[in-house]
PDB file of C-alpha atoms in Angstrom:
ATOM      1  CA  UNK M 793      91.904  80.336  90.311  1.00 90.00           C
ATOM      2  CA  UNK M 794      92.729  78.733  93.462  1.00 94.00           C
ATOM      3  CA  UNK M 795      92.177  80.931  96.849  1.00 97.00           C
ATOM      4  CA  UNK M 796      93.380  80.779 100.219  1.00 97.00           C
ATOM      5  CA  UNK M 797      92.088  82.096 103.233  1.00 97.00           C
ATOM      6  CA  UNK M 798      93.416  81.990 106.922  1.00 98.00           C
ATOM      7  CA  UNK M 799      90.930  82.724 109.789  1.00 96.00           C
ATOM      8  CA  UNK M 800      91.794  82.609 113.452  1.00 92.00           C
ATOM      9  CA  UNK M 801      91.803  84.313 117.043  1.00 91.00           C
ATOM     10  CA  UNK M 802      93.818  87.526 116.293  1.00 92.00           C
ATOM     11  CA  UNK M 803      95.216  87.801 119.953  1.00 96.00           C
ATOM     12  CA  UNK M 804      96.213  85.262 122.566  1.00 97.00           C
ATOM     13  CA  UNK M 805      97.870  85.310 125.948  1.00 97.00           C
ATOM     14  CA  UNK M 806     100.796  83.174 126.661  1.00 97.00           C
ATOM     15  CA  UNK M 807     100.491  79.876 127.869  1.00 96.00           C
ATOM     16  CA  UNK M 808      97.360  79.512 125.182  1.00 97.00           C
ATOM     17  CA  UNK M 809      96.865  77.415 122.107  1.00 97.00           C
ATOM     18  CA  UNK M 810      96.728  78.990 118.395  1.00 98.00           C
ATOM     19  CA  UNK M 811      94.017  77.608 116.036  1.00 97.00           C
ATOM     20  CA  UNK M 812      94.126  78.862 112.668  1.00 98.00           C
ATOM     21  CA  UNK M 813      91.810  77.284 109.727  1.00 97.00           C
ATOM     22  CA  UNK M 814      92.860  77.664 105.888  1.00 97.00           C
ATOM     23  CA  UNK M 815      90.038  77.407 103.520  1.00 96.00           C
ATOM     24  CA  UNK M 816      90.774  76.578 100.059  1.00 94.00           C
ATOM     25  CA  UNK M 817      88.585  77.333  97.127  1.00 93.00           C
ATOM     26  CA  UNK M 818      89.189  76.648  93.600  1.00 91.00           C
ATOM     27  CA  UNK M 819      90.932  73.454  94.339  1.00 89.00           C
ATOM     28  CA  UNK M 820      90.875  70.245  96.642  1.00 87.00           C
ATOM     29  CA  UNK M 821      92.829  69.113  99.448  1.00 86.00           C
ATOM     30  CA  UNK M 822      92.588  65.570  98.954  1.00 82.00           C
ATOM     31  CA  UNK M 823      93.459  65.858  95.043  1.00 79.00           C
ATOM     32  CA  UNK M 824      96.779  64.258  95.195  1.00 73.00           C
ATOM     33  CA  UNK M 825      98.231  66.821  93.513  1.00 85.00           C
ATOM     34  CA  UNK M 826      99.525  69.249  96.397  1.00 92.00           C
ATOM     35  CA  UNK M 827     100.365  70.034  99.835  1.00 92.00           C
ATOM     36  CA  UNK M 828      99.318  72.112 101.832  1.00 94.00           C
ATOM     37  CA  UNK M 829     101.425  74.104 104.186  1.00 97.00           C
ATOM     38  CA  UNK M 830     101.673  76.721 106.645  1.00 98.00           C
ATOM     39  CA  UNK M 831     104.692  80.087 106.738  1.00 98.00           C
ATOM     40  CA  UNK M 832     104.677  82.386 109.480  1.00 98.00           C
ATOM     41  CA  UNK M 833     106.485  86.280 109.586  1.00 98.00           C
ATOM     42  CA  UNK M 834     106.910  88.154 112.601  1.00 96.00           C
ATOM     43  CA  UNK M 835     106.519  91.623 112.106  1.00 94.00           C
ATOM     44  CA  UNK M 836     109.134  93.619 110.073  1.00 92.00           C
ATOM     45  CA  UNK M 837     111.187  90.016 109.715  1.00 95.00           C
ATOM     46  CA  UNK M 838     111.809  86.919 106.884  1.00 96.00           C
ATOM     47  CA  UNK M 839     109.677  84.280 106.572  1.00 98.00           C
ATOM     48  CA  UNK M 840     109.604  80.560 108.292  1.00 98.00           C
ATOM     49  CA  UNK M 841     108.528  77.441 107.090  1.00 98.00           C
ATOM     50  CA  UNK M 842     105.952  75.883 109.907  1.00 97.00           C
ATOM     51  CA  UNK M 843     104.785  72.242 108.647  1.00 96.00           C
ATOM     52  CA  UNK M 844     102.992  71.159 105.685  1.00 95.00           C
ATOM     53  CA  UNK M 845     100.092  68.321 105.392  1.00 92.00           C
ATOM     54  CA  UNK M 846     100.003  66.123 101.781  1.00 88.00           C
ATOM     55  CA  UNK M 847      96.734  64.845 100.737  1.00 82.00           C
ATOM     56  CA  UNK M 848      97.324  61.530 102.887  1.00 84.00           C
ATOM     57  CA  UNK M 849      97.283  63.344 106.118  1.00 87.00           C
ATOM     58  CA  UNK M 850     101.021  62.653 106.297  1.00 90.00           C
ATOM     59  CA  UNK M 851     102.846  65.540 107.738  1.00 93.00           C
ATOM     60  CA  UNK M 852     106.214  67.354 108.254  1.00 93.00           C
ATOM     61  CA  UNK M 853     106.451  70.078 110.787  1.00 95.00           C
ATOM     62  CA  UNK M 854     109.524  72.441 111.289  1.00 96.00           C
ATOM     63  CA  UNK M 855     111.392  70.712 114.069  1.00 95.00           C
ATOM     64  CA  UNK M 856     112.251  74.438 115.900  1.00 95.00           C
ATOM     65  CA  UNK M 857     108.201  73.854 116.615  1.00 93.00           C
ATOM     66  CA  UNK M 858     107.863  70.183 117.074  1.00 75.00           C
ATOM     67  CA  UNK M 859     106.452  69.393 120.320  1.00 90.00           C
ATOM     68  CA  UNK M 860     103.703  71.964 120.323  1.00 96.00           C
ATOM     69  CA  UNK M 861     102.566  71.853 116.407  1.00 97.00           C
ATOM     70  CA  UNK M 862      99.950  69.938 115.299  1.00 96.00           C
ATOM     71  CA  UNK M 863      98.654  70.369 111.293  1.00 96.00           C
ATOM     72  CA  UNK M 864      95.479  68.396 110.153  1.00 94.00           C
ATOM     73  CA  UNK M 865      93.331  68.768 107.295  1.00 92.00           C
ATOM     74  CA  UNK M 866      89.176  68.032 106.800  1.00 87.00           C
ATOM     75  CA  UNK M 867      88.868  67.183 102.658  1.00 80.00           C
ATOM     76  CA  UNK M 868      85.338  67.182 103.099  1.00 85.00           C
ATOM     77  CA  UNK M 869      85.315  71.010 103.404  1.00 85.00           C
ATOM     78  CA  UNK M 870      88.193  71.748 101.981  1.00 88.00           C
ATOM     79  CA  UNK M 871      89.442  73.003 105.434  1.00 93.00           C
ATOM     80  CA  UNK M 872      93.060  72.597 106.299  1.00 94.00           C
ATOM     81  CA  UNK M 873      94.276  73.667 110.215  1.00 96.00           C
ATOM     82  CA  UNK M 874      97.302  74.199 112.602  1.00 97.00           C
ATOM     83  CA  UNK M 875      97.127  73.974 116.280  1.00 97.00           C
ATOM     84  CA  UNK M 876     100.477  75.553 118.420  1.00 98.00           C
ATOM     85  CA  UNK M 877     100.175  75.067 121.988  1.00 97.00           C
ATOM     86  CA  UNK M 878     101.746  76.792 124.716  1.00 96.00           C
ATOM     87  CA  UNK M 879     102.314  80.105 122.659  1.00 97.00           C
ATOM     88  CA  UNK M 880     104.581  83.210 123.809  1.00 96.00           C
ATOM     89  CA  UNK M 881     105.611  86.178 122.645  1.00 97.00           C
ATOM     90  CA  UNK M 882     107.977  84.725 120.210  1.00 96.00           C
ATOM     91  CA  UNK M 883     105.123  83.528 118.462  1.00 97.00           C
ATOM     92  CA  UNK M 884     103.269  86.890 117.611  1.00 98.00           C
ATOM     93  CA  UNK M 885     103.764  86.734 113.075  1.00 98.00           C
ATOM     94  CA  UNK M 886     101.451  86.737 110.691  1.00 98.00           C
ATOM     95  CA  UNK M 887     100.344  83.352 109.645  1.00 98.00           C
ATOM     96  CA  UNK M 888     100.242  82.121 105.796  1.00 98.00           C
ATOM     97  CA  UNK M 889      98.705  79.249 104.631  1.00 98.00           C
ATOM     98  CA  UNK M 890      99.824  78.083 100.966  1.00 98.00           C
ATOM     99  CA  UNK M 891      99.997  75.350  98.325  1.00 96.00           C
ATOM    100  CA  UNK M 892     102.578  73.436  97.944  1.00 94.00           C
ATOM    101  CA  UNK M 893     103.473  72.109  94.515  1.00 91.00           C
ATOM    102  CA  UNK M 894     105.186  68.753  96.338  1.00 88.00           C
ATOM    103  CA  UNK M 895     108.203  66.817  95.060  1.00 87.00           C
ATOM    104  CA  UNK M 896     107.684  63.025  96.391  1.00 81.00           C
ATOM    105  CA  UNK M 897     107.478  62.623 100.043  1.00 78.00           C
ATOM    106  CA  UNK M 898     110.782  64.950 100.680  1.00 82.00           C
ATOM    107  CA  UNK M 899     110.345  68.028  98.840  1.00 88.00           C
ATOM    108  CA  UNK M 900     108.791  70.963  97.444  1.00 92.00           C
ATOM    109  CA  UNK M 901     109.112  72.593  94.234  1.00 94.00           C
ATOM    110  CA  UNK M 902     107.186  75.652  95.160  1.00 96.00           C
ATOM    111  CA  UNK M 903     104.551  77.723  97.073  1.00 97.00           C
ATOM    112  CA  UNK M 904     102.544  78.706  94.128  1.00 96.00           C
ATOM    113  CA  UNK M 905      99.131  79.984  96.231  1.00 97.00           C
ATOM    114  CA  UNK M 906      99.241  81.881  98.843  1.00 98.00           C
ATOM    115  CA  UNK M 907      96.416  82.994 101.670  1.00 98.00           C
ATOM    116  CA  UNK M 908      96.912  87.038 102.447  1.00 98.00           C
ATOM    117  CA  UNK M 909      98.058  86.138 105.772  1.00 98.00           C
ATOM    118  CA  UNK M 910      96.070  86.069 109.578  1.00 97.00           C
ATOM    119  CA  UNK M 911      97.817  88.510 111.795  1.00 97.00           C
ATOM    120  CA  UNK M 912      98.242  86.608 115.236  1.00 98.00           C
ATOM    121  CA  UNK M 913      99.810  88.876 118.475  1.00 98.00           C
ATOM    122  CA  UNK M 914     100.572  87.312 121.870  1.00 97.00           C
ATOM    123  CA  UNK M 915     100.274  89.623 124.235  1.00 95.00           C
TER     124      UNK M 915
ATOM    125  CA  UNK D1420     119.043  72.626 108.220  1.00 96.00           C
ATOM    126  CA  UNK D1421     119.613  74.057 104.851  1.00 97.00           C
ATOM    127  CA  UNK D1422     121.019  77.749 105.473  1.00 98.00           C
ATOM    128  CA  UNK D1423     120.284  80.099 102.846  1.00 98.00           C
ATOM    129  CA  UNK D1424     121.968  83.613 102.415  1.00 98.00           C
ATOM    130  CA  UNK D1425     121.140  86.620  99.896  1.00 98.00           C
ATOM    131  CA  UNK D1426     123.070  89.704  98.945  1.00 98.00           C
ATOM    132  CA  UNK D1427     122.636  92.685  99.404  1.00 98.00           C
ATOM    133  CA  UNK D1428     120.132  92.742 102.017  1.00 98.00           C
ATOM    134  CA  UNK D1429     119.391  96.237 100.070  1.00 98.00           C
ATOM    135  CA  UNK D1430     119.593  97.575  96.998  1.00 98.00           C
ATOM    136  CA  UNK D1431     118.097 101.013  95.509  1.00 97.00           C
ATOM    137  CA  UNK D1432     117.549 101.040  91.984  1.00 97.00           C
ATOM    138  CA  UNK D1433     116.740 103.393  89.360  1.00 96.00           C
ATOM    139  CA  UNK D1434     113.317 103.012  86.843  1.00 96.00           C
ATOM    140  CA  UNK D1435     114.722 100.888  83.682  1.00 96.00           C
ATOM    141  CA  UNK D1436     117.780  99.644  85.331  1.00 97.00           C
ATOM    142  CA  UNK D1437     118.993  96.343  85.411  1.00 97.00           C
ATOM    143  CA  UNK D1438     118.962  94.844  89.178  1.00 98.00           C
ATOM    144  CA  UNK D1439     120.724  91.820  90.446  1.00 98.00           C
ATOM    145  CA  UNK D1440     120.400  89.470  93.462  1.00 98.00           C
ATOM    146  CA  UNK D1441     122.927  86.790  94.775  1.00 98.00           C
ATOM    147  CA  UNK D1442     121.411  83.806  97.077  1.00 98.00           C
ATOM    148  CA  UNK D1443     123.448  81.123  98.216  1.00 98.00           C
ATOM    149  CA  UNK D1444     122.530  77.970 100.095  1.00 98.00           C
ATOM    150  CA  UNK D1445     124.859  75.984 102.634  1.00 98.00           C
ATOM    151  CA  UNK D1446     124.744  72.835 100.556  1.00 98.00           C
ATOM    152  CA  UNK D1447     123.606  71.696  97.345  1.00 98.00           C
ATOM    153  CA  UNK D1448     119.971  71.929  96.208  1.00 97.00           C
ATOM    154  CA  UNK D1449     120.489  69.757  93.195  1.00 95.00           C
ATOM    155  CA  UNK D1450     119.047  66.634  93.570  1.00 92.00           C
ATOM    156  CA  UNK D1451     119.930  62.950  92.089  1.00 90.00           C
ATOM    157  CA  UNK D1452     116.314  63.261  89.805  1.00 91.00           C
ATOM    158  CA  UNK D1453     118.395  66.263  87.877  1.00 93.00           C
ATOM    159  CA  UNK D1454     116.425  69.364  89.128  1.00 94.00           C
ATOM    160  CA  UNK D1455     117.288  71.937  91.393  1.00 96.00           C
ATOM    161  CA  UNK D1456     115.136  72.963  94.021  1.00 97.00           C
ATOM    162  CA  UNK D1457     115.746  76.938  94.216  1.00 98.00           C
ATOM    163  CA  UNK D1458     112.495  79.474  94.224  1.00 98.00           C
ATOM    164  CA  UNK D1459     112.666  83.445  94.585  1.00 98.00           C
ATOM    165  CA  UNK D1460     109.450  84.915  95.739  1.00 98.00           C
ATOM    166  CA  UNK D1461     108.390  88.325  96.072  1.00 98.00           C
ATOM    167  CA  UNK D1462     106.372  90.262  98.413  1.00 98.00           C
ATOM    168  CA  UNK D1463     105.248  93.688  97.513  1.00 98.00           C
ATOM    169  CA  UNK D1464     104.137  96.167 100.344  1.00 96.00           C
ATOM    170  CA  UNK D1465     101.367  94.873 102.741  1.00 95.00           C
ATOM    171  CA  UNK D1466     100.766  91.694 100.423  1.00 97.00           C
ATOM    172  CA  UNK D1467     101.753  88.007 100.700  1.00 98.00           C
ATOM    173  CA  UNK D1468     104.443  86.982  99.104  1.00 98.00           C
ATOM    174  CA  UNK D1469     103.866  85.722  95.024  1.00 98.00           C
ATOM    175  CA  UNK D1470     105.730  82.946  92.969  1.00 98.00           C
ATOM    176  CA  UNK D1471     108.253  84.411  90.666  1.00 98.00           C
ATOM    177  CA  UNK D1472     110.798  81.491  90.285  1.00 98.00           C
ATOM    178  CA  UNK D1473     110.573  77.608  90.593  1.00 98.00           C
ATOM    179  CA  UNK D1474     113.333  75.185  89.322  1.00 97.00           C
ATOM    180  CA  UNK D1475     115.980  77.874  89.618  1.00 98.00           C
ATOM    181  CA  UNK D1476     114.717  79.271  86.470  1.00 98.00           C
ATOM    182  CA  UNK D1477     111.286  78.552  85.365  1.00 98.00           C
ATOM    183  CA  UNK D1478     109.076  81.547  85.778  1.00 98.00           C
ATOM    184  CA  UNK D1479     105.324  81.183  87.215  1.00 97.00           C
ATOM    185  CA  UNK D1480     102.585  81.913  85.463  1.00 96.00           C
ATOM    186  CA  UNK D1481     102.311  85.375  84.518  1.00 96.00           C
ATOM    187  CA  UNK D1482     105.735  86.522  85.879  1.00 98.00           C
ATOM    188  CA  UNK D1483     107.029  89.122  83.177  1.00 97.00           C
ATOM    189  CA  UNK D1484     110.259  88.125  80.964  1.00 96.00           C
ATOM    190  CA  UNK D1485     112.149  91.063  82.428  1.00 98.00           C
ATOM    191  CA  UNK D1486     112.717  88.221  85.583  1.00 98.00           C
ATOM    192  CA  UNK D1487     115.019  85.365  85.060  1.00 98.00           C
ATOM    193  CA  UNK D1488     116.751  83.244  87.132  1.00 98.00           C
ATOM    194  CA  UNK D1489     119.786  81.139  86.617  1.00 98.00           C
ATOM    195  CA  UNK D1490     122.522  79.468  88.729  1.00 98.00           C
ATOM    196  CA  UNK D1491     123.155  75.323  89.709  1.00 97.00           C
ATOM    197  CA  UNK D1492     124.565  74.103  92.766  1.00 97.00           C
ATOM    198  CA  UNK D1493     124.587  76.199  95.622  1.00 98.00           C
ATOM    199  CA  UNK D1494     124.740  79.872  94.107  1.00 98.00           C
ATOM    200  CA  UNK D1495     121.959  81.946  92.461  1.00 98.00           C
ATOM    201  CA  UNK D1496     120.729  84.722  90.900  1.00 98.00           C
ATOM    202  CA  UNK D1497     117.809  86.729  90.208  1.00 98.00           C
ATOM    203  CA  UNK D1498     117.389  89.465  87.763  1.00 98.00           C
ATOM    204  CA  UNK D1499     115.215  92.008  86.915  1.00 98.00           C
ATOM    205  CA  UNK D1500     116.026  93.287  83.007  1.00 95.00           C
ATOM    206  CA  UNK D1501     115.030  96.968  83.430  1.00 95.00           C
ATOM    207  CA  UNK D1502     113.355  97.456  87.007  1.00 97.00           C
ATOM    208  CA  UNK D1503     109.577  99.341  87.111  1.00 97.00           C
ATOM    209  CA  UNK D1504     107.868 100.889  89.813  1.00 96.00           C
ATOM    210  CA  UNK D1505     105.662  97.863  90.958  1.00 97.00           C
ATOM    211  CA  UNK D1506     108.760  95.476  91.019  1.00 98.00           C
ATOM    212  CA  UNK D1507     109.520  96.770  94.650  1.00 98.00           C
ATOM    213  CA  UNK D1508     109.791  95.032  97.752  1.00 98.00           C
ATOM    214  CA  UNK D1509     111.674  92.304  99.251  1.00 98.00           C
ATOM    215  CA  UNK D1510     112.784  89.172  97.482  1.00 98.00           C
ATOM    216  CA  UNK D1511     113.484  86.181  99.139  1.00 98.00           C
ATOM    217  CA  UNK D1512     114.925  82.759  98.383  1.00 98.00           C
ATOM    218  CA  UNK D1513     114.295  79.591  99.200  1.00 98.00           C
ATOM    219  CA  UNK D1514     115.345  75.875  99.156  1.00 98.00           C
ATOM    220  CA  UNK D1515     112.591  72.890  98.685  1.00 97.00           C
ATOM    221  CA  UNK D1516     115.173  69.756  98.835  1.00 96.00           C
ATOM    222  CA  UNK D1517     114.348  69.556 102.453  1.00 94.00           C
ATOM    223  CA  UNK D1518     112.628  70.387 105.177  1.00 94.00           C
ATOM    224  CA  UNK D1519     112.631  72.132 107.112  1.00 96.00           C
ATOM    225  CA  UNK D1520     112.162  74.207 103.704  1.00 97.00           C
ATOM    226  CA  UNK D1521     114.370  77.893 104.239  1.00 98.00           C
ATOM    227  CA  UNK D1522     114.235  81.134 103.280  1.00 98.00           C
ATOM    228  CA  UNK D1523     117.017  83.706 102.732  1.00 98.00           C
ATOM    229  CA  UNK D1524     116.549  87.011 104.373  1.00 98.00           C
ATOM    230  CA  UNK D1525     115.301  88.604 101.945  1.00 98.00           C
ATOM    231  CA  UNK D1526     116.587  91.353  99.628  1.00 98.00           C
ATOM    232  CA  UNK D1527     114.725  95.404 100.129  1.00 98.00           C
ATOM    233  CA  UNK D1528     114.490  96.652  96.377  1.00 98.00           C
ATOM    234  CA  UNK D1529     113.335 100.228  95.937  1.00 96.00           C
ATOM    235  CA  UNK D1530     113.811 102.655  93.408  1.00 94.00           C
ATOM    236  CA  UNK D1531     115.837 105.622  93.858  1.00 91.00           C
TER     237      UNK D1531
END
Protein backbone atom coordinates (compact mmCIF):
# COMPACT_ATOMS: atom_id res chain seq x y z
CA UNK A 1 0.00 0.00 0.00
CA UNK A 2 1.50 3.16 -0.97
CA UNK A 3 1.61 6.09 1.86
CA UNK A 4 2.00 9.65 1.83
CA UNK A 5 3.06 11.92 4.33
CA UNK A 6 3.44 15.82 4.34
CA UNK A 7 5.66 17.44 7.07
CA UNK A 8 6.35 21.13 7.34
CA UNK A 9 6.46 24.46 9.50
CA UNK A 10 2.76 24.71 10.60
CA UNK A 11 2.84 28.62 10.86
CA UNK A 12 4.64 31.33 8.94
CA UNK A 13 4.58 35.10 8.80
CA UNK A 14 4.15 36.88 5.60
CA UNK A 15 6.87 37.75 3.53
CA UNK A 16 8.38 34.01 4.46
CA UNK A 17 9.03 30.93 2.41
CA UNK A 18 6.89 27.54 2.81
CA UNK A 19 8.86 24.24 2.79
CA UNK A 20 6.86 21.25 2.89
CA UNK A 21 8.49 17.57 2.34
CA UNK A 22 6.24 14.51 1.10
CA UNK A 23 7.57 11.19 2.00
CA UNK A 24 6.44 8.31 0.10
CA UNK A 25 6.49 4.76 1.28
CA UNK A 26 5.33 1.77 -0.45
CA UNK A 27 6.41 3.06 -3.76
CA UNK A 28 9.26 5.03 -5.64
CA UNK A 29 9.57 8.35 -7.00
CA UNK A 30 11.83 7.69 -9.71
CA UNK A 31 9.73 4.49 -10.93
CA UNK A 32 8.50 5.93 -14.09
CA UNK A 33 5.30 5.08 -13.38
CA UNK A 34 3.81 8.31 -11.59
CA UNK A 35 3.88 11.82 -10.67
CA UNK A 36 3.94 13.28 -7.97
CA UNK A 37 2.00 16.35 -7.12
CA UNK A 38 0.98 18.78 -4.67
CA UNK A 39 -3.23 20.20 -3.84
CA UNK A 40 -3.77 22.77 -1.41
CA UNK A 41 -7.48 23.73 0.54
CA UNK A 42 -7.96 26.72 2.45
CA UNK A 43 -10.07 26.22 5.24
CA UNK A 44 -13.83 25.50 4.74
CA UNK A 45 -13.08 25.89 0.66
CA UNK A 46 -12.48 23.47 -2.76
CA UNK A 47 -9.42 22.23 -3.61
CA UNK A 48 -6.43 23.65 -6.02
CA UNK A 49 -4.09 22.01 -8.07
CA UNK A 50 -0.37 23.48 -7.07
CA UNK A 51 2.34 21.73 -9.48
CA UNK A 52 3.29 18.26 -9.96
CA UNK A 53 7.01 16.72 -10.49
CA UNK A 54 7.27 13.32 -13.00
CA UNK A 55 10.01 10.99 -12.29
CA UNK A 56 12.43 13.08 -14.68
CA UNK A 57 12.38 16.07 -12.49
CA UNK A 58 10.28 17.74 -15.19
CA UNK A 59 7.66 19.90 -13.71
CA UNK A 60 4.33 21.80 -14.18
CA UNK A 61 3.28 24.30 -11.62
CA UNK A 62 -0.19 26.09 -11.50
CA UNK A 63 0.54 29.33 -13.28
CA UNK A 64 -1.82 31.47 -10.48
CA UNK A 65 1.60 30.45 -8.36
CA UNK A 66 4.33 30.61 -10.87
CA UNK A 67 6.90 32.97 -9.87
CA UNK A 68 7.17 31.93 -6.26
CA UNK A 69 6.72 27.89 -6.61
CA UNK A 70 9.39 25.75 -6.80
CA UNK A 71 8.68 21.58 -6.66
CA UNK A 72 11.76 19.17 -6.57
CA UNK A 73 12.06 15.70 -5.69
CA UNK A 74 15.25 13.53 -3.92
CA UNK A 75 14.62 9.60 -5.38
CA UNK A 76 17.22 8.55 -3.18
CA UNK A 77 14.89 8.94 -0.15
CA UNK A 78 11.95 8.85 -1.63
CA UNK A 79 11.43 12.55 -0.57
CA UNK A 80 9.47 14.81 -2.82
CA UNK A 81 9.25 18.91 -1.79
CA UNK A 82 7.61 22.34 -2.60
CA UNK A 83 9.10 25.62 -1.79
CA UNK A 84 6.48 28.99 -2.05
CA UNK A 85 8.19 32.10 -1.39
CA UNK A 86 6.91 35.29 -0.34
CA UNK A 87 3.72 33.75 1.38
CA UNK A 88 0.55 35.83 2.70
CA UNK A 89 -2.45 35.28 4.10
CA UNK A 90 -3.97 33.98 1.00
CA UNK A 91 -1.81 31.18 1.35
CA UNK A 92 -2.95 29.75 4.83
CA UNK A 93 -4.71 25.82 3.34
CA UNK A 94 -3.90 22.70 4.14
CA UNK A 95 -1.33 21.18 1.94
CA UNK A 96 -1.76 17.59 0.13
CA UNK A 97 0.75 15.81 -1.44
CA UNK A 98 -0.50 12.89 -3.88
CA UNK A 99 0.24 10.46 -6.72
CA UNK A 100 -0.46 11.11 -9.81
CA UNK A 101 -1.38 8.30 -12.18
CA UNK A 102 0.18 10.56 -15.34
CA UNK A 103 -1.11 10.57 -18.92
CA UNK A 104 2.11 11.45 -21.22
CA UNK A 105 3.73 14.68 -20.53
CA UNK A 106 0.17 16.69 -20.54
CA UNK A 107 -2.11 14.93 -18.36
CA UNK A 108 -3.36 13.11 -15.51
CA UNK A 109 -5.70 10.37 -15.21
CA UNK A 110 -6.00 10.53 -11.50
CA UNK A 111 -4.86 11.26 -7.89
CA UNK A 112 -5.07 7.78 -6.64
CA UNK A 113 -2.82 8.34 -3.14
CA UNK A 114 -3.23 10.83 -1.12
CA UNK A 115 -1.03 12.29 2.09
CA UNK A 116 -3.70 13.33 5.09
CA UNK A 117 -2.81 16.80 4.51
CA UNK A 118 -0.12 19.46 6.55
CA UNK A 119 -2.14 22.27 7.92
CA UNK A 120 -0.08 25.52 7.03
CA UNK A 121 -1.53 29.19 8.62
CA UNK A 122 0.07 32.55 7.77
CA UNK A 123 -0.41 34.66 10.29
CA UNK B 1 -7.94 27.19 -17.73
CA UNK B 2 -10.38 24.40 -17.77
CA UNK B 3 -13.50 25.66 -15.61
CA UNK B 4 -15.37 23.04 -13.99
CA UNK B 5 -18.92 23.44 -12.39
CA UNK B 6 -21.10 20.90 -10.19
CA UNK B 7 -24.73 20.93 -9.18
CA UNK B 8 -26.17 21.26 -6.52
CA UNK B 9 -23.60 22.62 -4.37
CA UNK B 10 -25.96 20.66 -1.71
CA UNK B 11 -27.98 17.98 -1.53
CA UNK B 12 -29.63 16.12 1.64
CA UNK B 13 -30.45 12.68 1.15
CA UNK B 14 -32.26 10.03 2.81
CA UNK B 15 -30.48 6.32 3.95
CA UNK B 16 -31.16 3.95 0.72
CA UNK B 17 -31.94 6.66 -1.65
CA UNK B 18 -30.65 7.13 -4.89
CA UNK B 19 -28.41 10.50 -5.13
CA UNK B 20 -27.28 12.28 -8.20
CA UNK B 21 -24.55 14.83 -9.09
CA UNK B 22 -24.16 16.97 -12.34
CA UNK B 23 -20.44 18.35 -13.19
CA UNK B 24 -19.76 20.14 -16.19
CA UNK B 25 -16.49 21.38 -17.62
CA UNK B 26 -15.99 24.58 -19.92
CA UNK B 27 -14.59 22.54 -22.77
CA UNK B 28 -14.15 19.11 -23.74
CA UNK B 29 -12.15 16.59 -21.68
CA UNK B 30 -12.13 13.99 -24.38
CA UNK B 31 -9.02 13.64 -25.84
CA UNK B 32 -7.77 12.53 -29.55
CA UNK B 33 -6.23 8.98 -27.72
CA UNK B 34 -10.23 8.17 -27.10
CA UNK B 35 -10.42 8.60 -23.25
CA UNK B 36 -11.90 11.11 -21.24
CA UNK B 37 -10.19 12.65 -18.55
CA UNK B 38 -13.08 13.21 -15.80
CA UNK B 39 -12.44 11.97 -11.92
CA UNK B 40 -14.97 12.49 -8.88
CA UNK B 41 -13.29 12.28 -5.57
CA UNK B 42 -14.62 12.26 -2.24
CA UNK B 43 -13.67 13.63 1.01
CA UNK B 44 -15.37 12.46 4.09
CA UNK B 45 -15.24 14.66 7.34
CA UNK B 46 -11.69 15.67 8.55
CA UNK B 47 -10.02 13.21 5.91
CA UNK B 48 -8.26 13.75 2.55
CA UNK B 49 -10.01 13.36 -0.21
CA UNK B 50 -10.16 9.36 -1.81
CA UNK B 51 -10.37 8.17 -5.54
CA UNK B 52 -13.83 7.14 -6.46
CA UNK B 53 -13.86 7.74 -10.31
CA UNK B 54 -11.13 7.81 -13.09
CA UNK B 55 -11.92 7.70 -16.89
CA UNK B 56 -15.37 9.14 -16.32
CA UNK B 57 -16.44 5.80 -15.25
CA UNK B 58 -13.97 3.36 -14.03
CA UNK B 59 -14.21 2.93 -10.32
CA UNK B 60 -10.89 2.70 -8.03
CA UNK B 61 -10.04 0.00 -6.27
CA UNK B 62 -12.37 -0.86 -3.67
CA UNK B 63 -15.03 1.82 -4.49
CA UNK B 64 -18.48 -0.04 -3.90
CA UNK B 65 -20.83 -0.76 -7.11
CA UNK B 66 -23.53 1.44 -5.61
CA UNK B 67 -21.05 4.46 -7.38
CA UNK B 68 -21.01 4.83 -11.07
CA UNK B 69 -20.16 7.36 -13.23
CA UNK B 70 -21.10 8.07 -16.77
CA UNK B 71 -21.23 11.06 -19.18
CA UNK B 72 -18.70 12.08 -22.51
CA UNK B 73 -17.88 15.40 -23.55
CA UNK B 74 -18.28 18.08 -21.27
CA UNK B 75 -21.23 16.88 -18.89
CA UNK B 76 -21.17 14.31 -16.04
CA UNK B 77 -22.61 12.47 -13.55
CA UNK B 78 -22.09 10.71 -10.44
CA UNK B 79 -24.36 8.40 -8.67
CA UNK B 80 -24.76 6.82 -5.63
CA UNK B 81 -27.44 3.62 -6.06
CA UNK B 82 -28.96 3.72 -2.54
CA UNK B 83 -26.91 6.31 -0.31
CA UNK B 84 -25.46 4.92 3.40
CA UNK B 85 -24.35 6.74 6.25
CA UNK B 86 -20.51 6.78 5.50
CA UNK B 87 -21.12 8.03 1.84
CA UNK B 88 -21.26 11.69 3.25
CA UNK B 89 -19.30 14.57 2.50
CA UNK B 90 -18.37 16.62 -0.36
CA UNK B 91 -17.74 15.37 -3.85
CA UNK B 92 -15.76 17.07 -6.17
CA UNK B 93 -14.83 16.86 -9.84
CA UNK B 94 -12.10 17.24 -11.71
CA UNK B 95 -10.47 17.51 -15.20
CA UNK B 96 -6.82 15.86 -15.98
CA UNK B 97 -6.56 16.96 -19.89
CA UNK B 98 -4.65 19.91 -18.69
CA UNK B 99 -3.08 21.72 -16.38
CA UNK B 100 -3.55 23.54 -14.58
CA UNK B 101 -5.68 20.31 -13.52
CA UNK B 102 -9.39 21.82 -11.86
CA UNK B 103 -11.68 20.99 -9.51
CA UNK B 104 -15.43 21.71 -9.31
CA UNK B 105 -16.67 23.12 -6.10
CA UNK B 106 -17.63 20.45 -4.71
CA UNK B 107 -21.05 18.95 -3.91
CA UNK B 108 -22.17 18.77 0.43
CA UNK B 109 -24.06 15.30 0.63
CA UNK B 110 -25.68 14.54 3.96
CA UNK B 111 -28.41 12.50 4.94
CA UNK B 112 -31.55 13.84 6.14
Amino acid sequence: QVHLQESGPGVLEPSQTLSLTCSVSGASISSGRYCWTWIRQPAGKGLEWIGRINPRGDVNYNPSLKGRLTLARDPSIDHFSMRLLSVTAADTAIYYCARCVPVGDWGCESFDFWGQGALVTVS
Amino acid sequence: DIVMTQAPLSLPVSPGEPASISCRSSQSLSHSNGNTYLAWYLQKPGQSPQLLIYLVSNRASGVPDRFSGSGSGTDFTLKINRVEAEDVGVYYCMQGLQTPFTFGPGTKVDIK
